[in-house]
């Protein structure tokens, strides 16, 4: 008798749990479609059909087709951050800071190049900008590592912004190019080597 | 008798000369309005009225209000490039390359901060992107200076991209911030010092 009526109509918590389940199911389905058919075939309608959900649900969840890819890359960013925060060294904790800095740039280049098709679909014609959430996470991580390196008198806030931009710029230029050429691995390797050279120069004792 | 009819109707060349004159007049008027009334009062309609031209002419010339500010900043970028290419040293030719590199970053920071209101109005809610024309000019200039500095085995293409991004990133972050705080000169000075520190570290002999 005291039982509130609302839960019968679906409590907010139940609705949220539903939404989380829907999202997870949609992303899992999207990944299957990506693996089988590639980026071009993954549309809002195709995803709704394959997931056995209404189109309205897919539109509510992602807004636009680009939104699907943004959700996918966001999921993968979380996994990447996990590796940085608690994975094995030198990317994870336990290696000297300069080695971790070099490993971070190499891993970041690999991550963005491996996800190039998804990143481009998530950007969807807009040019990538250097001020997204992931950029801020990169910057915080780089700044934290810089505090562990003797850098007589450097302004670490500015240096972290500079190095983050220096790491991402060659990759953003590649990702925003009109056409992918087939030299993705070359760009990745050249960026990683350029990053290692830059941080070694910056951190070199005078 | 042999005189063609077309010029009576206005030749393409005459039309082009008219367009150039209109543009120059509109930009001069826009600058007067900026000086007297600030950025907020400079609208398409106000500009047309003050210039004594039809609104249609202003819309055709600039497309949107942001287009006025893009044209203004483009004009000023040309003047800036002139100073870099043929002005007095150390920004212009005649100083050692590292001094010119340091001077370039300091001048670029000053330019963007001095133009912050116009740059923001030109961006108009869109976030600034690191791949515009000016960015490419910066990159070419920085790369040219790097060739004159002994940088044992560095990949100069990548290094020029890295350094250009490192120079612009703190300024872009400032320019894209929701609100200007009153610390524009502080940002300018800190960016200029951060840039000097970065290039001195990068160019230091091992």
mmCIF file of C-alpha atoms in Angstrom:
data_model
loop_
_atom_site.group_PDB
_atom_site.id
_atom_site.type_symbol
_atom_site.label_atom_id
_atom_site.label_comp_id
_atom_site.label_asym_id
_atom_site.label_seq_id
_atom_site.Cartn_x
_atom_site.Cartn_y
_atom_site.Cartn_z
ATOM 1 C CA UNK A 1 0.000 0.000 0.000
ATOM 2 C CA UNK A 2 2.933 2.300 0.757
ATOM 3 C CA UNK A 3 4.658 1.289 -2.423
ATOM 4 C CA UNK A 4 5.014 4.394 -4.624
ATOM 5 C CA UNK A 5 3.350 4.323 -8.007
ATOM 6 C CA UNK A 6 6.310 5.685 -9.905
ATOM 7 C CA UNK A 7 8.383 2.472 -10.053
ATOM 8 C CA UNK A 8 5.546 0.782 -11.913
ATOM 9 C CA UNK A 9 6.040 3.350 -14.650
ATOM 10 C CA UNK A 10 9.800 2.787 -14.574
ATOM 11 C CA UNK A 11 11.905 4.482 -11.916
ATOM 12 C CA UNK A 12 14.600 6.981 -12.962
ATOM 13 C CA UNK A 13 17.194 4.462 -11.844
ATOM 14 C CA UNK A 14 15.647 1.696 -13.930
ATOM 15 C CA UNK A 15 15.464 4.064 -16.891
ATOM 16 C CA UNK A 16 19.131 4.895 -16.455
ATOM 17 C CA UNK A 17 20.033 1.218 -16.243
ATOM 18 C CA UNK A 18 18.073 0.643 -19.441
ATOM 19 C CA UNK A 19 19.913 3.470 -21.156
ATOM 20 C CA UNK A 20 23.284 2.086 -20.102
ATOM 21 C CA UNK A 21 22.300 -1.377 -21.328
ATOM 22 C CA UNK A 22 21.056 0.039 -24.642
ATOM 23 C CA UNK A 23 24.246 2.017 -25.138
ATOM 24 C CA UNK A 24 26.412 -0.999 -24.395
ATOM 25 C CA UNK A 25 24.395 -3.173 -26.749
ATOM 26 C CA UNK A 26 24.497 -0.563 -29.513
ATOM 27 C CA UNK A 27 28.252 -0.082 -29.204
ATOM 28 C CA UNK A 28 28.859 -3.841 -29.229
ATOM 29 C CA UNK A 29 26.727 -4.138 -32.347
ATOM 30 C CA UNK A 30 28.509 -1.170 -33.944
ATOM 31 C CA UNK A 31 31.870 -2.876 -33.319
ATOM 32 C CA UNK A 32 30.654 -6.085 -34.969
ATOM 33 C CA UNK A 33 29.480 -4.096 -37.983
ATOM 34 C CA UNK A 34 32.779 -2.205 -38.172
ATOM 35 C CA UNK A 35 34.773 -5.432 -38.093
ATOM 36 C CA UNK A 36 32.610 -7.075 -40.752
ATOM 37 C CA UNK A 37 31.758 -4.212 -43.092
ATOM 38 C CA UNK A 38 33.996 -1.219 -42.348
ATOM 39 C CA UNK A 39 33.180 2.371 -41.453
ATOM 40 C CA UNK A 40 31.154 3.354 -44.528
ATOM 41 C CA UNK A 41 28.366 0.814 -43.929
ATOM 42 C CA UNK A 42 27.777 1.773 -40.320
ATOM 43 C CA UNK A 43 24.783 4.128 -40.506
ATOM 44 C CA UNK A 44 22.128 5.037 -37.947
ATOM 45 C CA UNK A 45 19.491 2.947 -39.746
ATOM 46 C CA UNK A 46 21.726 -0.063 -40.285
ATOM 47 C CA UNK A 47 22.736 0.007 -36.619
ATOM 48 C CA UNK A 48 19.126 0.199 -35.409
ATOM 49 C CA UNK A 49 18.124 -2.697 -37.610
ATOM 50 C CA UNK A 50 21.018 -4.934 -36.656
ATOM 51 C CA UNK A 51 20.571 -4.145 -32.936
ATOM 52 C CA UNK A 52 16.836 -4.852 -33.152
ATOM 53 C CA UNK A 53 16.051 -1.441 -31.616
ATOM 54 C CA UNK A 54 13.899 1.403 -32.887
ATOM 55 C CA UNK A 55 15.554 4.095 -34.949
ATOM 56 C CA UNK A 56 14.320 6.606 -32.372
ATOM 57 C CA UNK A 57 16.417 4.900 -29.688
ATOM 58 C CA UNK A 58 19.560 5.142 -31.807
ATOM 59 C CA UNK A 59 18.917 8.791 -32.634
ATOM 60 C CA UNK A 60 18.229 9.621 -28.976
ATOM 61 C CA UNK A 61 21.391 7.832 -27.898
ATOM 62 C CA UNK A 62 23.841 9.275 -30.468
ATOM 63 C CA UNK A 63 22.192 12.284 -32.106
ATOM 64 C CA UNK A 64 24.034 11.895 -35.387
ATOM 65 C CA UNK A 65 25.994 9.213 -37.198
ATOM 66 C CA UNK A 66 29.192 10.960 -36.051
ATOM 67 C CA UNK A 67 27.904 10.498 -32.497
ATOM 68 C CA UNK A 68 28.197 6.707 -32.847
ATOM 69 C CA UNK A 69 31.881 7.053 -33.679
ATOM 70 C CA UNK A 70 32.421 9.585 -30.912
ATOM 71 C CA UNK A 71 30.975 7.066 -28.439
ATOM 72 C CA UNK A 72 33.204 4.302 -29.813
ATOM 73 C CA UNK A 73 36.371 6.381 -29.571
ATOM 74 C CA UNK A 74 35.389 7.560 -26.090
ATOM 75 C CA UNK A 75 35.157 3.939 -24.959
ATOM 76 C CA UNK A 76 38.564 3.186 -26.419
ATOM 77 C CA UNK A 77 40.033 6.336 -24.859
ATOM 78 C CA UNK A 78 39.014 4.980 -21.463
ATOM 79 C CA UNK A 79 40.872 1.762 -22.150
ATOM 80 C CA UNK A 80 43.905 3.766 -23.299
ATOM 81 C CA UNK A 81 43.862 5.885 -20.139
ATOM 82 C CA UNK A 82 43.751 2.693 -18.075
ATOM 83 C CA UNK A 83 46.944 1.481 -19.721
ATOM 84 C CA UNK A 84 48.620 4.830 -18.960
ATOM 85 C CA UNK A 85 47.474 4.958 -15.352
ATOM 86 C CA UNK A 86 47.967 1.349 -14.318
ATOM 87 C CA UNK A 87 49.339 -0.708 -17.198
ATOM 88 C CA UNK A 88 52.869 -2.095 -17.467
ATOM 89 C CA UNK A 89 55.875 0.277 -17.786
ATOM 90 C CA UNK A 90 57.227 2.197 -19.590
ATOM 91 C CA UNK A 91 53.750 3.485 -20.569
ATOM 92 C CA UNK A 92 52.381 2.741 -17.122
ATOM 93 C CA UNK A 93 54.013 3.571 -13.783
ATOM 94 C CA UNK A 94 57.402 2.166 -12.792
ATOM 95 C CA UNK A 95 59.759 3.528 -15.465
ATOM 96 C CA UNK A 96 61.837 6.761 -15.347
ATOM 97 C CA UNK A 97 59.753 9.818 -16.263
ATOM 98 C CA UNK A 98 61.589 10.543 -19.528
ATOM 99 C CA UNK A 99 61.077 6.946 -20.670
ATOM 100 C CA UNK A 100 57.396 7.231 -19.786
ATOM 101 C CA UNK A 101 57.147 10.506 -21.708
ATOM 102 C CA UNK A 102 58.662 8.878 -24.801
ATOM 103 C CA UNK A 103 56.436 5.822 -24.402
ATOM 104 C CA UNK A 104 53.360 8.017 -24.006
ATOM 105 C CA UNK A 105 53.968 9.792 -27.316
ATOM 106 C CA UNK A 106 54.609 6.518 -29.084
ATOM 107 C CA UNK A 107 51.446 4.957 -27.645
ATOM 108 C CA UNK A 108 49.362 8.052 -28.402
ATOM 109 C CA UNK A 109 50.526 8.113 -32.021
ATOM 110 C CA UNK A 110 49.724 4.420 -32.356
ATOM 111 C CA UNK A 111 46.298 4.907 -30.762
ATOM 112 C CA UNK A 112 45.260 7.752 -33.055
ATOM 113 C CA UNK A 113 46.604 6.131 -36.206
ATOM 114 C CA UNK A 114 44.993 2.779 -35.372
ATOM 115 C CA UNK A 115 41.701 4.599 -34.805
ATOM 116 C CA UNK A 116 42.064 6.859 -37.825
ATOM 117 C CA UNK A 117 38.925 5.652 -39.604
ATOM 118 C CA UNK A 118 36.808 6.018 -36.474
ATOM 119 C CA UNK A 119 38.335 9.401 -35.596
ATOM 120 C CA UNK A 120 37.584 10.718 -39.074
ATOM 121 C CA UNK A 121 34.019 9.438 -38.954
ATOM 122 C CA UNK A 122 33.622 11.003 -35.493
ATOM 123 C CA UNK A 123 34.880 14.342 -36.799
ATOM 124 C CA UNK A 124 32.616 14.094 -39.854
ATOM 125 C CA UNK A 125 33.891 16.948 -41.982
ATOM 126 C CA UNK A 126 34.619 19.254 -39.079
ATOM 127 C CA UNK A 127 38.286 19.870 -38.592
ATOM 128 C CA UNK A 128 39.726 18.363 -35.434
ATOM 129 C CA UNK A 129 40.404 20.873 -32.724
ATOM 130 C CA UNK A 130 43.254 20.862 -30.237
ATOM 131 C CA UNK A 131 41.194 21.460 -27.136
ATOM 132 C CA UNK A 132 39.149 18.304 -26.569
ATOM 133 C CA UNK A 133 38.932 16.285 -23.379
ATOM 134 C CA UNK A 134 41.567 13.794 -24.489
ATOM 135 C CA UNK A 135 43.915 16.683 -25.188
ATOM 136 C CA UNK A 136 43.467 17.845 -21.591
ATOM 137 C CA UNK A 137 44.138 14.337 -20.288
ATOM 138 C CA UNK A 138 47.312 14.170 -22.394
ATOM 139 C CA UNK A 139 48.339 17.526 -21.039
ATOM 140 C CA UNK A 140 47.773 16.538 -17.399
ATOM 141 C CA UNK A 141 49.746 13.331 -17.862
ATOM 142 C CA UNK A 142 52.629 15.077 -19.638
ATOM 143 C CA UNK A 143 52.706 17.777 -16.961
ATOM 144 C CA UNK A 144 52.798 15.170 -14.200
ATOM 145 C CA UNK A 145 55.772 13.433 -15.844
ATOM 146 C CA UNK A 146 57.569 16.767 -16.370
ATOM 147 C CA UNK A 147 57.486 17.443 -12.619
ATOM 148 C CA UNK A 148 59.667 14.332 -12.197
ATOM 149 C CA UNK A 149 62.366 15.550 -14.605
ATOM 150 C CA UNK A 150 64.932 18.236 -13.616
ATOM 151 C CA UNK A 151 63.986 21.166 -15.878
ATOM 152 C CA UNK A 152 65.752 24.117 -14.318
ATOM 153 C CA UNK A 153 63.299 26.987 -14.281
ATOM 154 C CA UNK A 154 60.877 25.836 -16.972
ATOM 155 C CA UNK A 155 57.248 27.018 -16.815
ATOM 156 C CA UNK A 156 55.722 23.536 -16.587
ATOM 157 C CA UNK A 157 52.149 24.646 -17.346
ATOM 158 C CA UNK A 158 53.204 26.230 -20.624
ATOM 159 C CA UNK A 159 55.653 23.436 -21.425
ATOM 160 C CA UNK A 160 52.908 20.825 -20.963
ATOM 161 C CA UNK A 161 50.605 22.743 -23.325
ATOM 162 C CA UNK A 162 53.425 23.127 -25.854
ATOM 163 C CA UNK A 163 54.434 19.461 -25.769
ATOM 164 C CA UNK A 164 50.852 18.203 -25.947
ATOM 165 C CA UNK A 165 50.224 20.343 -29.016
ATOM 166 C CA UNK A 166 53.557 19.254 -30.492
ATOM 167 C CA UNK A 167 52.573 15.610 -30.062
ATOM 168 C CA UNK A 168 49.083 15.896 -31.486
ATOM 169 C CA UNK A 169 49.720 18.361 -34.344
ATOM 170 C CA UNK A 170 51.366 15.994 -36.839
ATOM 171 C CA UNK A 171 48.632 13.436 -36.136
ATOM 172 C CA UNK A 172 45.812 15.986 -36.429
ATOM 173 C CA UNK A 173 47.240 17.234 -39.712
ATOM 174 C CA UNK A 174 47.257 13.659 -40.968
ATOM 175 C CA UNK A 175 43.755 12.924 -39.690
ATOM 176 C CA UNK A 176 42.303 16.120 -41.159
ATOM 177 C CA UNK A 177 43.918 15.636 -44.591
ATOM 178 C CA UNK A 178 41.379 15.366 -47.397
ATOM 179 C CA UNK A 179 42.464 11.841 -48.284
ATOM 180 C CA UNK A 180 44.254 9.197 -46.385
ATOM 181 C CA UNK A 181 47.264 8.149 -48.251
ATOM 182 C CA UNK A 182 48.499 4.668 -47.484
ATOM 183 C CA UNK A 183 51.334 5.903 -45.301
ATOM 184 C CA UNK A 184 49.559 5.697 -41.950
ATOM 185 C CA UNK A 185 52.264 3.547 -40.362
ATOM 186 C CA UNK A 186 54.934 5.853 -41.739
ATOM 187 C CA UNK A 187 53.192 8.886 -40.188
ATOM 188 C CA UNK A 188 52.831 7.009 -36.907
ATOM 189 C CA UNK A 189 56.485 6.011 -36.791
ATOM 190 C CA UNK A 190 57.731 9.434 -37.901
ATOM 191 C CA UNK A 191 55.566 11.184 -35.305
ATOM 192 C CA UNK A 192 56.770 8.810 -32.590
ATOM 193 C CA UNK A 193 60.402 9.361 -33.554
ATOM 194 C CA UNK A 194 59.908 13.127 -33.839
ATOM 195 C CA UNK A 195 58.318 13.143 -30.386
ATOM 196 C CA UNK A 196 61.181 11.159 -28.866
ATOM 197 C CA UNK A 197 63.714 13.537 -30.425
ATOM 198 C CA UNK A 198 61.791 16.585 -29.179
ATOM 199 C CA UNK A 199 61.426 15.471 -25.562
ATOM 200 C CA UNK A 200 65.016 14.275 -25.422
ATOM 201 C CA UNK A 201 66.169 17.695 -26.629
ATOM 202 C CA UNK A 202 63.875 19.510 -24.206
ATOM 203 C CA UNK A 203 64.922 17.405 -21.233
ATOM 204 C CA UNK A 204 68.647 17.372 -22.045
ATOM 205 C CA UNK A 205 70.845 18.870 -19.311
ATOM 206 C CA UNK A 206 72.595 22.053 -20.471
ATOM 207 C CA UNK B 1 33.124 51.676 -84.664
ATOM 208 C CA UNK B 2 35.481 48.851 -83.687
ATOM 209 C CA UNK B 3 35.033 49.651 -80.057
ATOM 210 C CA UNK B 4 33.488 46.610 -78.336
ATOM 211 C CA UNK B 5 30.130 47.036 -76.670
ATOM 212 C CA UNK B 6 31.040 45.162 -73.521
ATOM 213 C CA UNK B 7 32.996 47.956 -71.788
ATOM 214 C CA UNK B 8 29.888 50.140 -71.901
ATOM 215 C CA UNK B 9 28.166 47.529 -69.760
ATOM 216 C CA UNK B 10 31.147 47.363 -67.438
ATOM 217 C CA UNK B 11 34.077 45.086 -68.353
ATOM 218 C CA UNK B 12 35.077 42.233 -66.063
ATOM 219 C CA UNK B 13 38.224 44.167 -65.244
ATOM 220 C CA UNK B 14 36.230 47.269 -64.280
ATOM 221 C CA UNK B 15 33.918 45.090 -62.181
ATOM 222 C CA UNK B 16 36.916 43.617 -60.411
ATOM 223 C CA UNK B 17 38.371 47.068 -59.761
ATOM 224 C CA UNK B 18 35.005 48.118 -58.304
ATOM 225 C CA UNK B 19 34.985 45.075 -56.035
ATOM 226 C CA UNK B 20 38.498 45.827 -54.815
ATOM 227 C CA UNK B 21 37.548 49.457 -54.151
ATOM 228 C CA UNK B 22 34.389 48.417 -52.314
ATOM 229 C CA UNK B 23 36.286 45.958 -50.185
ATOM 230 C CA UNK B 24 38.923 48.548 -49.311
ATOM 231 C CA UNK B 25 36.298 51.128 -48.456
ATOM 232 C CA UNK B 26 34.345 48.666 -46.336
ATOM 233 C CA UNK B 27 37.436 47.563 -44.415
ATOM 234 C CA UNK B 28 38.508 51.177 -43.815
ATOM 235 C CA UNK B 29 35.019 51.983 -42.535
ATOM 236 C CA UNK B 30 35.018 48.847 -40.385
ATOM 237 C CA UNK B 31 38.317 49.940 -38.811
ATOM 238 C CA UNK B 32 36.906 53.379 -38.016
ATOM 239 C CA UNK B 33 33.877 51.775 -36.383
ATOM 240 C CA UNK B 34 36.088 49.378 -34.401
ATOM 241 C CA UNK B 35 38.221 52.248 -33.118
ATOM 242 C CA UNK B 36 35.221 54.345 -32.141
ATOM 243 C CA UNK B 37 32.692 51.787 -30.932
ATOM 244 C CA UNK B 38 34.434 48.440 -30.380
ATOM 245 C CA UNK B 39 33.740 44.987 -31.775
ATOM 246 C CA UNK B 40 30.166 44.493 -30.543
ATOM 247 C CA UNK B 41 28.704 47.420 -32.495
ATOM 248 C CA UNK B 42 30.221 46.374 -35.803
ATOM 249 C CA UNK B 43 27.345 44.542 -37.536
ATOM 250 C CA UNK B 44 26.597 43.968 -41.239
ATOM 251 C CA UNK B 45 23.790 46.530 -41.202
ATOM 252 C CA UNK B 46 25.726 49.181 -39.309
ATOM 253 C CA UNK B 47 28.678 48.747 -41.665
ATOM 254 C CA UNK B 48 26.492 49.084 -44.787
ATOM 255 C CA UNK B 49 24.855 52.209 -43.409
ATOM 256 C CA UNK B 50 28.097 53.881 -42.375
ATOM 257 C CA UNK B 51 29.800 53.006 -45.674
ATOM 258 C CA UNK B 52 26.813 54.305 -47.644
ATOM 259 C CA UNK B 53 26.560 50.999 -49.523
ATOM 260 C CA UNK B 54 23.648 48.619 -49.926
ATOM 261 C CA UNK B 55 23.300 45.773 -47.443
ATOM 262 C CA UNK B 56 23.448 43.399 -50.402
ATOM 263 C CA UNK B 57 26.951 44.605 -51.235
ATOM 264 C CA UNK B 58 28.151 43.954 -47.693
ATOM 265 C CA UNK B 59 26.567 40.498 -47.602
ATOM 266 C CA UNK B 60 28.042 39.607 -51.005
ATOM 267 C CA UNK B 61 31.472 40.795 -49.914
ATOM 268 C CA UNK B 62 31.686 39.105 -46.496
ATOM 269 C CA UNK B 63 28.925 36.503 -46.309
ATOM 270 C CA UNK B 64 28.527 36.733 -42.548
ATOM 271 C CA UNK B 65 29.434 39.147 -39.786
ATOM 272 C CA UNK B 66 32.376 36.875 -38.929
ATOM 273 C CA UNK B 67 33.507 37.361 -42.545
ATOM 274 C CA UNK B 68 34.141 41.061 -41.870
ATOM 275 C CA UNK B 69 36.520 40.167 -39.052
ATOM 276 C CA UNK B 70 38.171 37.427 -41.124
ATOM 277 C CA UNK B 71 38.882 40.029 -43.830
ATOM 278 C CA UNK B 72 40.286 42.461 -41.256
ATOM 279 C CA UNK B 73 42.590 39.884 -39.708
ATOM 280 C CA UNK B 74 43.685 38.707 -43.168
ATOM 281 C CA UNK B 75 44.738 42.263 -44.023
ATOM 282 C CA UNK B 76 46.702 42.544 -40.817
ATOM 283 C CA UNK B 77 48.283 39.121 -41.356
ATOM 284 C CA UNK B 78 49.687 40.439 -44.635
ATOM 285 C CA UNK B 79 51.258 43.363 -42.836
ATOM 286 C CA UNK B 80 52.662 40.969 -40.236
ATOM 287 C CA UNK B 81 54.158 38.717 -42.912
ATOM 288 C CA UNK B 82 55.800 41.774 -44.486
ATOM 289 C CA UNK B 83 57.542 42.563 -41.215
ATOM 290 C CA UNK B 84 58.781 38.964 -41.013
ATOM 291 C CA UNK B 85 59.981 38.818 -44.604
ATOM 292 C CA UNK B 86 61.550 42.243 -44.966
ATOM 293 C CA UNK B 87 61.250 44.220 -41.729
ATOM 294 C CA UNK B 88 64.127 45.058 -39.374
ATOM 295 C CA UNK B 89 65.950 42.274 -37.475
ATOM 296 C CA UNK B 90 65.678 40.258 -35.331
ATOM 297 C CA UNK B 91 62.124 39.576 -36.634
ATOM 298 C CA UNK B 92 63.174 40.344 -40.201
ATOM 299 C CA UNK B 93 66.315 39.094 -41.981
ATOM 300 C CA UNK B 94 69.794 39.899 -40.714
ATOM 301 C CA UNK B 95 69.890 38.336 -37.236
ATOM 302 C CA UNK B 96 71.107 34.821 -36.295
ATOM 303 C CA UNK B 97 68.428 32.175 -36.931
ATOM 304 C CA UNK B 98 67.865 31.329 -33.251
ATOM 305 C CA UNK B 99 67.350 35.030 -32.441
ATOM 306 C CA UNK B 100 64.899 35.277 -35.333
ATOM 307 C CA UNK B 101 63.077 32.179 -34.095
ATOM 308 C CA UNK B 102 62.731 33.700 -30.622
ATOM 309 C CA UNK B 103 61.658 37.042 -32.097
ATOM 310 C CA UNK B 104 59.093 35.342 -34.327
ATOM 311 C CA UNK B 105 57.369 33.656 -31.399
ATOM 312 C CA UNK B 106 57.350 36.881 -29.400
ATOM 313 C CA UNK B 107 55.916 38.849 -32.353
ATOM 314 C CA UNK B 108 53.338 36.153 -33.130
ATOM 315 C CA UNK B 109 52.132 36.094 -29.510
ATOM 316 C CA UNK B 110 51.887 39.901 -29.527
ATOM 317 C CA UNK B 111 50.019 39.866 -32.851
ATOM 318 C CA UNK B 112 47.406 37.342 -31.755
ATOM 319 C CA UNK B 113 46.883 38.898 -28.340
ATOM 320 C CA UNK B 114 46.610 42.406 -29.780
ATOM 321 C CA UNK B 115 44.049 41.088 -32.269
ATOM 322 C CA UNK B 116 42.212 38.962 -29.725
ATOM 323 C CA UNK B 117 38.863 40.728 -30.078
ATOM 324 C CA UNK B 118 38.961 40.536 -33.865
ATOM 325 C CA UNK B 119 40.166 36.922 -33.841
ATOM 326 C CA UNK B 120 37.314 35.920 -31.539
ATOM 327 C CA UNK B 121 34.763 37.753 -33.677
ATOM 328 C CA UNK B 122 36.226 36.086 -36.782
ATOM 329 C CA UNK B 123 35.925 32.660 -35.158
ATOM 330 C CA UNK B 124 32.383 33.409 -34.019
ATOM 331 C CA UNK B 125 31.666 30.499 -31.732
ATOM 332 C CA UNK B 126 33.606 27.974 -33.768
ATOM 333 C CA UNK B 127 36.694 26.737 -32.047
ATOM 334 C CA UNK B 128 39.947 27.871 -33.630
ATOM 335 C CA UNK B 129 41.689 25.152 -35.579
ATOM 336 C CA UNK B 130 45.410 24.599 -35.899
ATOM 337 C CA UNK B 131 45.505 24.195 -39.674
ATOM 338 C CA UNK B 132 44.690 27.610 -41.137
ATOM 339 C CA UNK B 133 46.730 29.465 -43.726
ATOM 340 C CA UNK B 134 48.550 31.549 -41.125
ATOM 341 C CA UNK B 135 49.532 28.363 -39.342
ATOM 342 C CA UNK B 136 51.091 27.092 -42.567
ATOM 343 C CA UNK B 137 52.973 30.365 -43.057
ATOM 344 C CA UNK B 138 54.262 30.133 -39.477
ATOM 345 C CA UNK B 139 55.340 26.587 -40.146
ATOM 346 C CA UNK B 140 57.189 27.473 -43.357
ATOM 347 C CA UNK B 141 58.995 30.335 -41.667
ATOM 348 C CA UNK B 142 59.965 28.257 -38.642
ATOM 349 C CA UNK B 143 61.167 25.430 -40.886
ATOM 350 C CA UNK B 144 63.278 27.872 -42.934
ATOM 351 C CA UNK B 145 64.949 29.192 -39.766
ATOM 352 C CA UNK B 146 65.545 25.659 -38.459
ATOM 353 C CA UNK B 147 67.566 24.814 -41.580
ATOM 354 C CA UNK B 148 70.047 27.501 -40.484
ATOM 355 C CA UNK B 149 70.586 26.022 -37.031
ATOM 356 C CA UNK B 150 72.778 22.928 -36.478
ATOM 357 C CA UNK B 151 70.254 20.310 -35.334
ATOM 358 C CA UNK B 152 72.114 17.037 -35.704
ATOM 359 C CA UNK B 153 69.738 14.578 -37.330
ATOM 360 C CA UNK B 154 66.405 16.232 -36.511
ATOM 361 C CA UNK B 155 63.432 15.630 -38.816
ATOM 362 C CA UNK B 156 62.883 19.281 -39.729
ATOM 363 C CA UNK B 157 59.421 18.795 -41.251
ATOM 364 C CA UNK B 158 58.109 17.228 -38.078
ATOM 365 C CA UNK B 159 60.012 19.641 -35.839
ATOM 366 C CA UNK B 160 58.510 22.629 -37.689
ATOM 367 C CA UNK B 161 54.991 21.210 -37.228
ATOM 368 C CA UNK B 162 55.709 20.515 -33.554
ATOM 369 C CA UNK B 163 57.118 23.956 -32.844
ATOM 370 C CA UNK B 164 54.364 25.789 -34.729
ATOM 371 C CA UNK B 165 51.739 23.929 -32.719
ATOM 372 C CA UNK B 166 53.689 24.560 -29.518
ATOM 373 C CA UNK B 167 53.733 28.287 -30.265
ATOM 374 C CA UNK B 168 50.074 28.610 -31.171
ATOM 375 C CA UNK B 169 48.550 26.228 -28.613
ATOM 376 C CA UNK B 170 48.753 28.453 -25.501
ATOM 377 C CA UNK B 171 47.388 31.359 -27.559
ATOM 378 C CA UNK B 172 44.573 29.294 -29.087
ATOM 379 C CA UNK B 173 43.603 28.015 -25.663
ATOM 380 C CA UNK B 174 43.430 31.598 -24.460
ATOM 381 C CA UNK B 175 41.525 32.809 -27.521
ATOM 382 C CA UNK B 176 39.010 29.964 -27.343
ATOM 383 C CA UNK B 177 38.355 30.347 -23.612
ATOM 384 C CA UNK B 178 34.742 31.153 -22.819
ATOM 385 C CA UNK B 179 35.636 34.513 -21.325
ATOM 386 C CA UNK B 180 38.576 36.751 -21.696
ATOM 387 C CA UNK B 181 40.054 37.388 -18.345
ATOM 388 C CA UNK B 182 42.004 40.583 -18.033
ATOM 389 C CA UNK B 183 45.350 38.831 -18.181
ATOM 390 C CA UNK B 184 45.939 39.138 -21.923
ATOM 391 C CA UNK B 185 49.362 40.735 -21.516
ATOM 392 C CA UNK B 186 50.296 38.138 -18.939
ATOM 393 C CA UNK B 187 49.346 35.350 -21.383
ATOM 394 C CA UNK B 188 51.283 37.063 -24.149
ATOM 395 C CA UNK B 189 54.415 37.458 -22.043
ATOM 396 C CA UNK B 190 54.206 33.972 -20.589
ATOM 397 C CA UNK B 191 53.741 32.448 -24.043
ATOM 398 C CA UNK B 192 56.657 34.456 -25.432
ATOM 399 C CA UNK B 193 58.908 33.400 -22.553
ATOM 400 C CA UNK B 194 57.736 29.782 -22.790
ATOM 401 C CA UNK B 195 58.495 29.834 -26.515
ATOM 402 C CA UNK B 196 61.980 31.251 -25.968
ATOM 403 C CA UNK B 197 62.704 28.607 -23.339
ATOM 404 C CA UNK B 198 61.427 25.838 -25.633
ATOM 405 C CA UNK B 199 63.432 26.792 -28.721
ATOM 406 C CA UNK B 200 66.577 27.409 -26.672
ATOM 407 C CA UNK B 201 66.241 23.924 -25.193
ATOM 408 C CA UNK B 202 65.541 22.359 -28.577
ATOM 409 C CA UNK B 203 68.461 24.129 -30.270
ATOM 410 C CA UNK B 204 70.952 23.615 -27.428
ATOM 411 C CA UNK B 205 74.049 21.662 -28.451
ATOM 412 C CA UNK B 206 74.296 18.345 -26.636
#
